[in-house]
mmCIF file of C-alpha atoms in Angstrom:
data_model
loop_
_atom_site.group_PDB
_atom_site.id
_atom_site.type_symbol
_atom_site.label_atom_id
_atom_site.label_comp_id
_atom_site.label_asym_id
_atom_site.label_seq_id
_atom_site.Cartn_x
_atom_site.Cartn_y
_atom_site.Cartn_z
ATOM 1 C CA MET A 13 -3.204 -10.850 -12.840
ATOM 2 C CA ALA A 14 -1.562 -9.162 -9.746
ATOM 3 C CA ALA A 15 -2.678 -5.976 -10.816
ATOM 4 C CA SER A 16 -6.578 -6.975 -10.637
ATOM 5 C CA ALA A 17 -5.846 -8.129 -7.034
ATOM 6 C CA PHE A 18 -6.054 -4.080 -6.329
ATOM 7 C CA LEU A 19 -9.916 -4.264 -6.778
ATOM 8 C CA LEU A 20 -11.642 -0.600 -6.608
ATOM 9 C CA ILE A 21 -13.905 -1.340 -3.540
ATOM 10 C CA SER A 22 -14.632 1.771 -2.446
ATOM 11 C CA CYS A 23 -15.810 5.689 -3.200
ATOM 12 C CA VAL A 24 -16.414 4.946 -6.907
ATOM 13 C CA LEU A 25 -19.814 5.169 -6.325
ATOM 14 C CA CYS A 26 -20.499 7.303 -3.356
ATOM 15 C CA PHE A 27 -22.463 9.909 -4.134
ATOM 16 C CA SER A 28 -23.831 10.946 -0.627
ATOM 17 C CA GLN A 29 -22.272 13.569 1.214
ATOM 18 C CA ALA A 30 -23.044 11.991 4.852
ATOM 19 C CA HIS A 31 -21.186 9.075 5.818
ATOM 20 C CA ARG A 32 -19.763 7.315 8.927
ATOM 21 C CA VAL A 33 -16.246 7.995 10.194
ATOM 22 C CA ALA A 34 -14.488 5.272 12.015
ATOM 23 C CA ASN A 35 -11.093 5.773 13.802
ATOM 24 C CA LEU A 36 -8.131 3.218 13.670
ATOM 25 C CA VAL A 37 -7.244 1.131 16.550
ATOM 26 C CA LEU A 38 -3.723 -0.634 15.713
ATOM 27 C CA LEU A 39 -3.143 -3.815 17.540
ATOM 28 C CA PRO A 40 0.781 -3.942 18.198
ATOM 29 C CA ASP A 41 0.700 -6.279 21.019
ATOM 30 C CA ALA A 42 -0.944 -8.729 18.303
ATOM 31 C CA VAL A 43 2.598 -9.056 16.725
ATOM 32 C CA ASN A 44 4.030 -11.037 19.505
ATOM 33 C CA ASP A 45 1.190 -13.653 19.080
ATOM 34 C CA GLY A 46 2.012 -14.152 15.570
ATOM 35 C CA ALA A 47 -0.878 -11.855 13.897
ATOM 36 C CA VAL A 48 1.039 -9.597 11.521
ATOM 37 C CA CYS A 49 0.343 -8.163 7.852
ATOM 38 C CA LEU A 50 2.102 -9.323 5.111
ATOM 39 C CA ASP A 51 5.350 -7.044 6.045
ATOM 40 C CA GLY A 52 5.157 -7.876 9.560
ATOM 41 C CA SER A 53 3.177 -4.700 10.610
ATOM 42 C CA ALA A 54 0.557 -4.767 13.202
ATOM 43 C CA PRO A 55 -2.948 -5.357 12.404
ATOM 44 C CA GLY A 56 -5.900 -3.334 13.537
ATOM 45 C CA TYR A 57 -9.201 -2.038 12.606
ATOM 46 C CA TYR A 58 -11.790 0.965 12.063
ATOM 47 C CA ILE A 59 -14.371 1.307 14.878
ATOM 48 C CA ASP A 60 -17.521 3.741 15.316
ATOM 49 C CA LYS A 61 -19.310 2.433 18.579
ATOM 50 C CA THR A 62 -22.612 3.633 18.814
ATOM 51 C CA SER A 63 -24.393 1.001 20.116
ATOM 52 C CA VAL A 64 -23.624 -1.703 22.833
ATOM 53 C CA ASN A 65 -26.140 -4.184 21.421
ATOM 54 C CA ARG A 66 -25.850 -4.234 17.565
ATOM 55 C CA TRP A 67 -22.858 -4.587 15.668
ATOM 56 C CA ILE A 68 -21.625 -4.914 12.168
ATOM 57 C CA ILE A 69 -17.872 -6.228 11.393
ATOM 58 C CA HIS A 70 -16.772 -5.574 7.735
ATOM 59 C CA LEU A 71 -13.931 -7.451 6.369
ATOM 60 C CA GLU A 72 -12.469 -5.351 3.471
ATOM 61 C CA GLY A 73 -11.597 -6.797 0.218
ATOM 62 C CA GLY A 74 -9.139 -5.964 -2.185
ATOM 63 C CA GLY A 75 -7.887 -9.351 -4.329
ATOM 64 C CA TRP A 76 -5.455 -11.613 -3.181
ATOM 65 C CA CYS A 77 -1.626 -11.968 -3.987
ATOM 66 C CA TYR A 78 -1.476 -14.866 -6.223
ATOM 67 C CA ASN A 79 2.557 -15.780 -5.765
ATOM 68 C CA LYS A 80 5.319 -14.797 -3.893
ATOM 69 C CA SER A 81 6.553 -12.082 -5.979
ATOM 70 C CA ASP A 82 3.015 -10.837 -6.111
ATOM 71 C CA CYS A 83 2.477 -11.050 -2.016
ATOM 72 C CA TYR A 84 5.890 -9.300 -1.932
ATOM 73 C CA TYR A 85 4.636 -6.181 -4.164
ATOM 74 C CA ARG A 86 1.515 -6.338 -2.206
ATOM 75 C CA ALA A 87 3.427 -5.537 1.196
ATOM 76 C CA SER A 88 4.306 -2.586 0.205
ATOM 77 C CA SER A 89 0.907 -0.949 -0.397
ATOM 78 C CA TRP A 90 -2.021 -0.756 2.126
ATOM 79 C CA LEU A 91 -3.442 -4.034 1.305
ATOM 80 C CA GLY A 92 -0.193 -5.501 3.025
ATOM 81 C CA SER A 93 1.000 -3.019 5.594
ATOM 82 C CA SER A 94 -0.643 -0.983 8.458
ATOM 83 C CA THR A 95 1.665 1.639 7.787
ATOM 84 C CA TYR A 96 0.168 2.765 4.858
ATOM 85 C CA TRP A 97 -3.607 2.892 6.448
ATOM 86 C CA ASN A 98 -5.183 6.367 7.445
ATOM 87 C CA ARG A 99 -6.196 7.520 10.561
ATOM 88 C CA THR A 100 -10.042 7.326 9.972
ATOM 89 C CA SER A 101 -11.867 5.667 7.588
ATOM 90 C CA HIS A 102 -15.046 6.973 5.404
ATOM 91 C CA LEU A 103 -17.834 4.337 5.262
ATOM 92 C CA ARG A 104 -21.046 4.380 3.233
ATOM 93 C CA GLY A 105 -23.959 2.362 1.936
ATOM 94 C CA PHE A 106 -24.760 -0.723 4.575
ATOM 95 C CA LEU A 107 -22.362 0.817 6.860
ATOM 96 C CA ASN A 108 -23.394 4.373 6.369
ATOM 97 C CA ASN A 109 -24.963 6.047 9.836
ATOM 98 C CA ASP A 110 -26.815 8.024 7.398
ATOM 99 C CA PRO A 111 -30.587 6.942 8.423
ATOM 100 C CA ASP A 112 -32.043 8.535 4.972
ATOM 101 C CA VAL A 113 -29.825 6.013 2.967
ATOM 102 C CA ASN A 114 -29.224 3.363 5.903
ATOM 103 C CA PRO A 115 -32.391 3.374 8.050
ATOM 104 C CA GLU A 116 -32.244 -0.132 9.463
ATOM 105 C CA PHE A 117 -28.426 0.128 10.293
ATOM 106 C CA ALA A 118 -27.737 3.786 10.952
ATOM 107 C CA ASN A 119 -27.468 2.911 14.755
ATOM 108 C CA TYR A 120 -25.344 -0.016 14.542
ATOM 109 C CA SER A 121 -21.789 0.018 15.691
ATOM 110 C CA VAL A 122 -19.576 -0.677 12.859
ATOM 111 C CA VAL A 123 -15.869 -2.375 12.847
ATOM 112 C CA PHE A 124 -14.372 -2.223 9.214
ATOM 113 C CA VAL A 125 -11.247 -4.632 9.367
ATOM 114 C CA PRO A 126 -8.552 -3.329 6.870
ATOM 115 C CA TYR A 127 -7.424 -6.229 5.005
ATOM 116 C CA CYS A 128 -3.606 -6.823 4.697
ATOM 117 C CA ASP A 129 -2.748 -10.670 4.537
ATOM 118 C CA GLY A 130 -3.818 -11.261 0.907
ATOM 119 C CA ALA A 131 -5.837 -14.452 1.154
ATOM 120 C CA SER A 132 -9.207 -13.344 3.048
ATOM 121 C CA PHE A 133 -7.954 -13.807 6.509
ATOM 122 C CA SER A 134 -7.697 -17.367 5.993
ATOM 123 C CA GLY A 135 -3.754 -18.313 5.811
ATOM 124 C CA ASN A 136 -1.388 -19.214 8.645
ATOM 125 C CA VAL A 137 2.373 -20.331 7.979
ATOM 126 C CA ASN A 138 4.639 -20.424 10.819
ATOM 127 C CA ASP A 139 7.781 -18.878 9.065
ATOM 128 C CA PRO A 140 7.779 -16.399 7.069
ATOM 129 C CA ILE A 141 9.195 -16.512 3.493
ATOM 130 C CA THR A 142 11.792 -14.266 2.003
ATOM 131 C CA VAL A 143 11.616 -12.459 -1.333
ATOM 132 C CA ASN A 144 14.180 -10.485 -2.426
ATOM 133 C CA ASP A 145 15.605 -9.839 1.096
ATOM 134 C CA LYS A 146 12.316 -9.211 2.654
ATOM 135 C CA LYS A 147 10.388 -11.493 4.949
ATOM 136 C CA ILE A 148 6.537 -11.774 3.814
ATOM 137 C CA TYR A 149 4.300 -13.337 6.403
ATOM 138 C CA PHE A 150 1.016 -15.165 6.086
ATOM 139 C CA ARG A 151 -0.873 -14.669 8.680
ATOM 140 C CA GLY A 152 -4.521 -13.976 7.900
ATOM 141 C CA HIS A 153 -6.252 -16.094 10.288
ATOM 142 C CA PRO A 154 -4.198 -15.233 13.408
ATOM 143 C CA ILE A 155 -5.218 -11.491 12.337
ATOM 144 C CA LEU A 156 -9.251 -12.235 12.394
ATOM 145 C CA ASN A 157 -8.530 -14.204 15.679
ATOM 146 C CA ALA A 158 -6.700 -10.883 17.149
ATOM 147 C CA VAL A 159 -9.345 -8.798 15.874
ATOM 148 C CA LEU A 160 -12.240 -10.601 17.444
ATOM 149 C CA SER A 161 -10.088 -10.968 20.686
ATOM 150 C CA ALA A 162 -9.629 -7.395 20.920
ATOM 151 C CA LEU A 163 -13.116 -6.657 19.935
ATOM 152 C CA ILE A 164 -13.972 -8.388 23.335
ATOM 153 C CA GLN A 165 -11.546 -6.991 25.454
ATOM 154 C CA LYS A 166 -11.726 -3.493 24.212
ATOM 155 C CA GLU A 167 -14.937 -3.055 23.041
ATOM 156 C CA GLN A 168 -17.043 -5.611 24.888
ATOM 157 C CA ILE A 169 -18.298 -6.960 22.021
ATOM 158 C CA ASP A 170 -19.478 -10.351 23.593
ATOM 159 C CA LYS A 171 -22.045 -8.300 25.383
ATOM 160 C CA ALA A 172 -23.966 -7.609 21.905
ATOM 161 C CA GLU A 173 -27.440 -8.966 20.983
ATOM 162 C CA ALA A 174 -26.948 -9.063 17.453
ATOM 163 C CA ILE A 175 -23.579 -9.381 14.915
ATOM 164 C CA ILE A 176 -23.465 -8.922 11.354
ATOM 165 C CA LEU A 177 -20.723 -10.085 9.738
ATOM 166 C CA THR A 178 -19.898 -8.826 6.270
ATOM 167 C CA GLY A 179 -17.685 -7.762 3.275
ATOM 168 C CA CYS A 180 -17.209 -7.360 -0.464
ATOM 169 C CA SER A 181 -15.220 -9.086 -2.882
ATOM 170 C CA ALA A 182 -12.430 -10.916 -1.270
ATOM 171 C CA GLY A 183 -14.286 -9.628 1.835
ATOM 172 C CA GLY A 184 -17.300 -11.361 0.711
ATOM 173 C CA LEU A 185 -15.370 -14.413 0.095
ATOM 174 C CA SER A 186 -14.226 -14.191 3.706
ATOM 175 C CA THR A 187 -17.558 -13.510 4.871
ATOM 176 C CA TYR A 188 -18.671 -17.368 3.360
ATOM 177 C CA LEU A 189 -15.280 -18.797 4.775
ATOM 178 C CA HIS A 190 -15.523 -17.377 8.386
ATOM 179 C CA LEU A 191 -19.342 -16.745 9.257
ATOM 180 C CA ASP A 192 -19.515 -20.006 11.385
ATOM 181 C CA TYR A 193 -16.071 -19.558 12.925
ATOM 182 C CA VAL A 194 -17.523 -16.085 14.141
ATOM 183 C CA GLN A 195 -20.782 -17.750 15.454
ATOM 184 C CA SER A 196 -18.902 -20.171 17.266
ATOM 185 C CA MET A 197 -16.587 -17.482 18.601
ATOM 186 C CA PHE A 198 -19.982 -15.706 20.003
ATOM 187 C CA PRO A 199 -22.416 -18.846 20.884
ATOM 188 C CA ASN A 200 -25.008 -16.927 22.819
ATOM 189 C CA ILE A 201 -25.133 -14.089 20.234
ATOM 190 C CA LYS A 202 -27.491 -13.971 16.973
ATOM 191 C CA VAL A 203 -25.149 -13.932 14.186
ATOM 192 C CA HIS A 204 -26.161 -13.394 10.602
ATOM 193 C CA GLY A 205 -23.876 -12.832 7.128
ATOM 194 C CA LEU A 206 -23.813 -10.864 4.261
ATOM 195 C CA ALA A 207 -21.961 -11.549 1.593
ATOM 196 C CA ASP A 208 -21.483 -8.996 -1.098
ATOM 197 C CA ALA A 209 -19.505 -10.020 -4.314
ATOM 198 C CA GLY A 210 -17.649 -13.101 -2.934
ATOM 199 C CA TYR A 211 -19.743 -15.853 -4.707
ATOM 200 C CA PHE A 212 -16.841 -16.274 -7.348
ATOM 201 C CA ILE A 213 -17.551 -19.539 -9.337
ATOM 202 C CA ASP A 214 -15.302 -22.139 -10.731
ATOM 203 C CA ALA A 215 -15.870 -21.912 -14.065
ATOM 204 C CA ALA A 216 -13.818 -21.755 -17.358
ATOM 205 C CA ASN A 217 -12.614 -18.802 -19.413
ATOM 206 C CA ILE A 218 -13.451 -17.958 -22.921
ATOM 207 C CA HIS A 219 -10.593 -20.599 -24.304
ATOM 208 C CA GLY A 220 -12.138 -23.298 -21.863
ATOM 209 C CA GLU A 221 -9.538 -23.005 -19.489
ATOM 210 C CA MET A 222 -9.793 -23.400 -15.826
ATOM 211 C CA TYR A 223 -7.459 -20.843 -14.985
ATOM 212 C CA ILE A 224 -9.244 -19.223 -12.017
ATOM 213 C CA ARG A 225 -9.135 -22.638 -10.180
ATOM 214 C CA GLY A 226 -5.394 -23.194 -10.387
ATOM 215 C CA GLN A 227 -4.821 -19.254 -8.722
ATOM 216 C CA TYR A 228 -7.482 -20.221 -5.881
ATOM 217 C CA GLN A 229 -5.577 -23.465 -5.499
ATOM 218 C CA HIS A 230 -2.012 -22.036 -5.270
ATOM 219 C CA ILE A 231 -3.232 -19.256 -2.666
ATOM 220 C CA PHE A 232 -4.786 -21.830 -0.585
ATOM 221 C CA GLU A 233 -1.848 -24.225 -0.741
ATOM 222 C CA MET A 234 0.982 -21.264 -0.582
ATOM 223 C CA GLN A 235 -0.782 -19.526 2.705
ATOM 224 C CA ASN A 236 -1.664 -22.814 4.275
ATOM 225 C CA CYS A 237 -5.737 -21.896 4.353
ATOM 226 C CA SER A 238 -6.595 -25.257 5.496
ATOM 227 C CA GLY A 239 -6.974 -24.207 9.006
ATOM 228 C CA GLY A 240 -8.474 -20.910 8.357
ATOM 229 C CA VAL A 241 -11.598 -21.912 6.213
ATOM 230 C CA ASN A 242 -14.704 -23.650 7.083
ATOM 231 C CA SER A 243 -14.009 -26.544 9.122
ATOM 232 C CA ASP A 244 -16.925 -28.609 8.000
ATOM 233 C CA CYS A 245 -15.993 -28.098 3.991
ATOM 234 C CA ILE A 246 -12.331 -29.600 5.146
ATOM 235 C CA ARG A 247 -13.497 -32.584 6.693
ATOM 236 C CA SER A 248 -15.851 -33.353 3.610
ATOM 237 C CA LYS A 249 -12.925 -33.476 1.284
ATOM 238 C CA GLU A 250 -9.932 -35.230 0.217
ATOM 239 C CA GLU A 251 -7.038 -33.395 0.729
ATOM 240 C CA SER A 252 -6.313 -32.913 -3.040
ATOM 241 C CA GLU A 253 -9.688 -31.257 -3.125
ATOM 242 C CA ARG A 254 -9.876 -28.972 0.118
ATOM 243 C CA TRP A 255 -8.784 -25.873 -1.830
ATOM 244 C CA GLN A 256 -12.332 -25.882 -3.217
ATOM 245 C CA CYS A 257 -13.322 -24.925 0.629
ATOM 246 C CA PHE A 258 -11.505 -21.614 -0.768
ATOM 247 C CA MET A 259 -14.524 -20.870 -2.880
ATOM 248 C CA ALA A 260 -17.968 -19.754 -1.925
ATOM 249 C CA GLN A 261 -19.794 -22.237 -4.328
ATOM 250 C CA TYR A 262 -18.326 -25.220 -2.383
ATOM 251 C CA THR A 263 -18.241 -23.831 0.996
ATOM 252 C CA TYR A 264 -21.804 -22.579 0.866
ATOM 253 C CA PRO A 265 -23.387 -25.980 1.403
ATOM 254 C CA TYR A 266 -21.610 -26.051 4.835
ATOM 255 C CA ILE A 267 -22.353 -23.115 6.412
ATOM 256 C CA LYS A 268 -24.483 -23.282 9.057
ATOM 257 C CA THR A 269 -25.060 -19.578 10.249
ATOM 258 C CA PRO A 270 -27.810 -17.401 8.128
ATOM 259 C CA ILE A 271 -26.455 -15.999 5.401
ATOM 260 C CA PHE A 272 -27.726 -13.466 2.844
ATOM 261 C CA VAL A 273 -25.870 -13.636 -0.554
ATOM 262 C CA PHE A 274 -25.735 -10.114 -2.487
ATOM 263 C CA ASN A 275 -24.293 -10.368 -6.040
ATOM 264 C CA ALA A 276 -24.457 -8.907 -9.407
ATOM 265 C CA GLU A 277 -25.156 -11.361 -12.189
ATOM 266 C CA TYR A 278 -22.923 -9.300 -14.526
ATOM 267 C CA ASP A 279 -19.966 -9.321 -11.858
ATOM 268 C CA THR A 280 -17.296 -7.255 -13.573
ATOM 269 C CA TRP A 281 -14.449 -8.666 -11.669
ATOM 270 C CA GLN A 282 -15.477 -12.014 -12.598
ATOM 271 C CA LEU A 283 -16.164 -11.243 -16.312
ATOM 272 C CA GLN A 284 -12.664 -9.819 -16.295
ATOM 273 C CA ASN A 285 -10.615 -12.411 -14.260
ATOM 274 C CA ILE A 286 -12.697 -15.940 -14.498
ATOM 275 C CA LEU A 287 -14.327 -15.376 -17.782
ATOM 276 C CA GLN A 288 -11.573 -13.438 -19.221
ATOM 277 C CA VAL A 289 -13.683 -11.863 -21.965
ATOM 278 C CA GLY A 290 -11.265 -9.543 -23.035
ATOM 279 C CA CYS A 291 -13.589 -6.545 -22.532
ATOM 280 C CA LYS A 292 -14.887 -4.070 -20.009
ATOM 281 C CA ALA A 293 -18.801 -4.557 -20.036
ATOM 282 C CA PRO A 294 -20.877 -2.861 -21.538
ATOM 283 C CA ASN A 295 -17.778 -1.707 -23.905
ATOM 284 C CA CYS A 296 -17.815 -4.925 -25.781
ATOM 285 C CA ASN A 297 -18.725 -6.327 -29.221
ATOM 286 C CA GLU A 298 -21.865 -8.372 -29.981
ATOM 287 C CA SER A 299 -19.644 -11.645 -29.914
ATOM 288 C CA GLN A 300 -18.225 -10.670 -26.460
ATOM 289 C CA MET A 301 -21.896 -9.432 -25.298
ATOM 290 C CA GLN A 302 -23.111 -13.091 -26.204
ATOM 291 C CA LEU A 303 -20.613 -14.950 -24.192
ATOM 292 C CA ILE A 304 -21.333 -12.437 -21.352
ATOM 293 C CA ALA A 305 -25.034 -13.496 -21.488
ATOM 294 C CA ARG A 306 -23.978 -16.873 -21.309
ATOM 295 C CA TRP A 307 -21.839 -16.131 -18.411
ATOM 296 C CA ARG A 308 -25.140 -14.750 -16.713
ATOM 297 C CA THR A 309 -26.975 -18.163 -16.974
ATOM 298 C CA MET A 310 -24.195 -20.125 -15.942
ATOM 299 C CA PHE A 311 -23.710 -17.812 -13.050
ATOM 300 C CA LEU A 312 -27.401 -18.322 -12.135
ATOM 301 C CA GLN A 313 -27.311 -22.143 -12.314
ATOM 302 C CA THR A 314 -23.967 -22.462 -10.016
ATOM 303 C CA LEU A 315 -26.347 -20.197 -7.591
ATOM 304 C CA GLN A 316 -29.092 -22.292 -7.400
ATOM 305 C CA PRO A 317 -28.386 -23.605 -4.068
ATOM 306 C CA VAL A 318 -28.745 -20.081 -2.626
ATOM 307 C CA ILE A 319 -31.982 -19.512 -5.152
ATOM 308 C CA ARG A 320 -33.367 -22.892 -3.548
ATOM 309 C CA SER A 321 -32.519 -22.262 0.123
ATOM 310 C CA THR A 322 -35.769 -21.732 2.276
ATOM 311 C CA THR A 323 -33.591 -20.235 4.914
ATOM 312 C CA ASN A 324 -31.121 -18.015 3.338
ATOM 313 C CA GLY A 325 -31.536 -14.873 1.789
ATOM 314 C CA LEU A 326 -30.601 -13.200 -1.512
ATOM 315 C CA PHE A 327 -30.454 -9.959 -3.905
ATOM 316 C CA THR A 328 -28.904 -10.743 -7.317
ATOM 317 C CA ASP A 329 -29.420 -7.968 -9.845
ATOM 318 C CA ALA A 330 -28.677 -7.737 -13.170
ATOM 319 C CA CYS A 331 -26.304 -5.082 -13.322
ATOM 320 C CA ILE A 332 -22.539 -4.579 -14.655
ATOM 321 C CA GLN A 333 -21.606 -4.184 -10.910
ATOM 322 C CA HIS A 334 -18.698 -5.330 -8.227
ATOM 323 C CA CYS A 335 -19.405 -4.783 -4.425
ATOM 324 C CA GLN A 336 -22.672 -2.910 -3.985
ATOM 325 C CA SER A 337 -22.725 -2.839 -0.407
ATOM 326 C CA LEU A 338 -20.393 -0.098 -0.001
ATOM 327 C CA ALA A 339 -22.387 2.492 -1.871
ATOM 328 C CA ASP A 340 -25.385 4.527 -0.902
ATOM 329 C CA ARG A 341 -26.776 4.144 -4.508
ATOM 330 C CA THR A 342 -26.198 0.537 -5.155
ATOM 331 C CA TRP A 343 -27.178 -0.065 -1.740
ATOM 332 C CA SER A 344 -30.410 1.650 -1.560
ATOM 333 C CA LYS A 345 -31.778 2.381 -4.931
ATOM 334 C CA ILE A 346 -31.248 -0.596 -7.130
ATOM 335 C CA MET A 347 -34.182 -2.259 -7.669
ATOM 336 C CA VAL A 348 -35.295 -6.002 -7.924
ATOM 337 C CA LYS A 349 -38.999 -7.196 -7.181
ATOM 338 C CA ASN A 350 -39.704 -3.918 -6.800
ATOM 339 C CA GLN A 351 -37.591 -3.564 -3.493
ATOM 340 C CA THR A 352 -33.782 -2.584 -2.838
ATOM 341 C CA ALA A 353 -31.249 -4.906 -1.281
ATOM 342 C CA HIS A 354 -31.355 -2.461 2.173
ATOM 343 C CA ASP A 355 -35.194 -3.686 2.034
ATOM 344 C CA THR A 356 -34.823 -7.170 1.099
ATOM 345 C CA PHE A 357 -31.963 -7.902 3.568
ATOM 346 C CA VAL A 358 -33.836 -5.849 6.241
ATOM 347 C CA ASP A 359 -37.133 -8.330 5.652
ATOM 348 C CA TRP A 360 -34.886 -11.436 5.376
ATOM 349 C CA LEU A 361 -33.448 -10.345 8.870
ATOM 350 C CA ASP A 362 -37.393 -9.867 9.490
ATOM 351 C CA LEU A 363 -37.087 -6.507 11.314
ATOM 352 C CA LYS A 364 -39.765 -5.506 9.782
ATOM 353 C CA GLY A 365 -42.514 -6.651 7.127
ATOM 354 C CA THR A 366 -42.831 -9.845 4.992
ATOM 355 C CA GLY A 367 -41.599 -8.944 1.940
ATOM 356 C CA ILE A 368 -39.544 -10.981 -0.496
ATOM 357 C CA VAL A 369 -36.550 -12.165 1.055
ATOM 358 C CA ARG A 370 -34.829 -14.247 -2.345
ATOM 359 C CA ALA A 371 -35.023 -11.448 -4.991
ATOM 360 C CA VAL A 372 -33.455 -12.484 -8.658
ATOM 361 C CA ASP A 373 -33.551 -10.202 -11.280
ATOM 362 C CA ASP A 374 -35.793 -11.048 -13.957
ATOM 363 C CA HIS A 375 -34.214 -8.570 -16.495
ATOM 364 C CA THR A 376 -31.231 -9.115 -18.440
ATOM 365 C CA TYR A 377 -28.702 -6.435 -19.105
ATOM 366 C CA PRO A 378 -29.288 -3.458 -19.999
ATOM 367 C CA HIS A 379 -33.232 -4.105 -18.877
ATOM 368 C CA ASN A 380 -33.235 -3.248 -15.424
ATOM 369 C CA PRO A 381 -33.590 0.636 -15.548
ATOM 370 C CA THR A 382 -32.375 1.352 -11.841
ATOM 371 C CA CYS A 383 -28.757 -0.340 -12.372
ATOM 372 C CA GLY A 384 -27.344 3.030 -13.482
ATOM 373 C CA LYS A 385 -23.637 3.512 -14.484
ATOM 374 C CA PRO A 386 -21.833 0.461 -14.771
ATOM 375 C CA HIS A 387 -18.973 -0.216 -12.068
ATOM 376 C CA ILE A 388 -16.067 -1.243 -13.981
ATOM 377 C CA PRO A 389 -13.038 -2.453 -11.072
ATOM 378 C CA LYS A 390 -9.391 -1.300 -12.360
ATOM 379 C CA GLY A 391 -7.308 -4.107 -12.872
#
C-alpha cells in the first residue's frame, strides 16, 4: 500500500505546450513555529501572482503515509521533504494561464502548496517520532497555517475579492477538510472550493473487507488529525467515530462554504486501492469489469448528497481517470451534458451564463466518446 501513496498527479495528461510557471517560496521562519515537513525541513509554496483580486490556492495531492515506516521512507522524497522541491513548478489545466485552455481563470493568481506531511495537511503531533534513528514530524495543519499566514503577510491575499481553494486526490480530500477553515481565515472574502478526485468512499473491497476504513482511521489517529479537520464534523461524532471526519463522504454534510465536486465515476485510484479489483481498468476480464460496473453504481449512490444539493456544484464523468483538473484535456475537453468541467464550474460560479451546474454522466464506460485514454496511476 505504501507505493500507492505516490500517486501520479501531474504531467501524464499534459498535452498543451502552454503552461503557467510558478516560483518556489520557502518559509524557513515557519520552522520555529513547528510548521515542518515529515523530515523537519521548511514548508513553502509556489506562486505566480498576476492579480490582486482573484486567487486560486491549490493543495497538492500524493496519497498518504499509512504507518510510521511508510512515513519514514516518504520523508526521503519530495512528498516528505522540501529539500527535493524544484525551484519552479509548471502548472496546467485549472491552474494554466493559457486563455485557450482556461479562459475564465487564466488571469487569476495561483498558489500551489506542495504536500509534505502525509495526512492531507491535517495532522499535529507535538513531539516527533523516531524511526531508524531519524526524527519524523507530523505537522500538516501547522504547515497550512504557516502558508496562509505568509500569503497574508507577503502576498496580501487578504485584500482579495475571491479565493478558490482546490486540490486533487489527497489534495482534493484536503479541500473538503479545510474549506470552511480557509473561509474562516478570510471572513470578508468570497471563498469557493473545487475538490478534484477527493471523494474517497468508505466501501468494501472485492472480499467484503472494509480495508480502506482501517487505513484512514490509523492515519487520523497516528497524526492526531482531530484538530485539523472540519470542526463541525468532529463535534457531531463520538470519539470512536471522529476518524470519519477524515473522509469526504462523512465530512461533506458539514461543509458550509460552497464547494464544487469533480470526480470520475471510475476513479482509478479507488478501483485499485479501495475496491482492490486486482487489475488496471480497462485491462480487466469480464468478471472484473462487472465488479467495476457495480462500483460505479455504489459510488453514485454515495454521491447522492452532492447530486441532490441545491447549492453545491458537481461534474462527474464516466471516464477511467484520476485527478482531472490538472491536465488541459481533462479539464477542458471531456464532456458531460454537452459541456466541460471548466464550463460547468464557470456556470456554477455564475461567472457567465445559466448552464448546468450539476452534471452527472448518463454514460457507462466506454460510451462517453470524449473520455480519451484512461489515466492509470502508478502504485
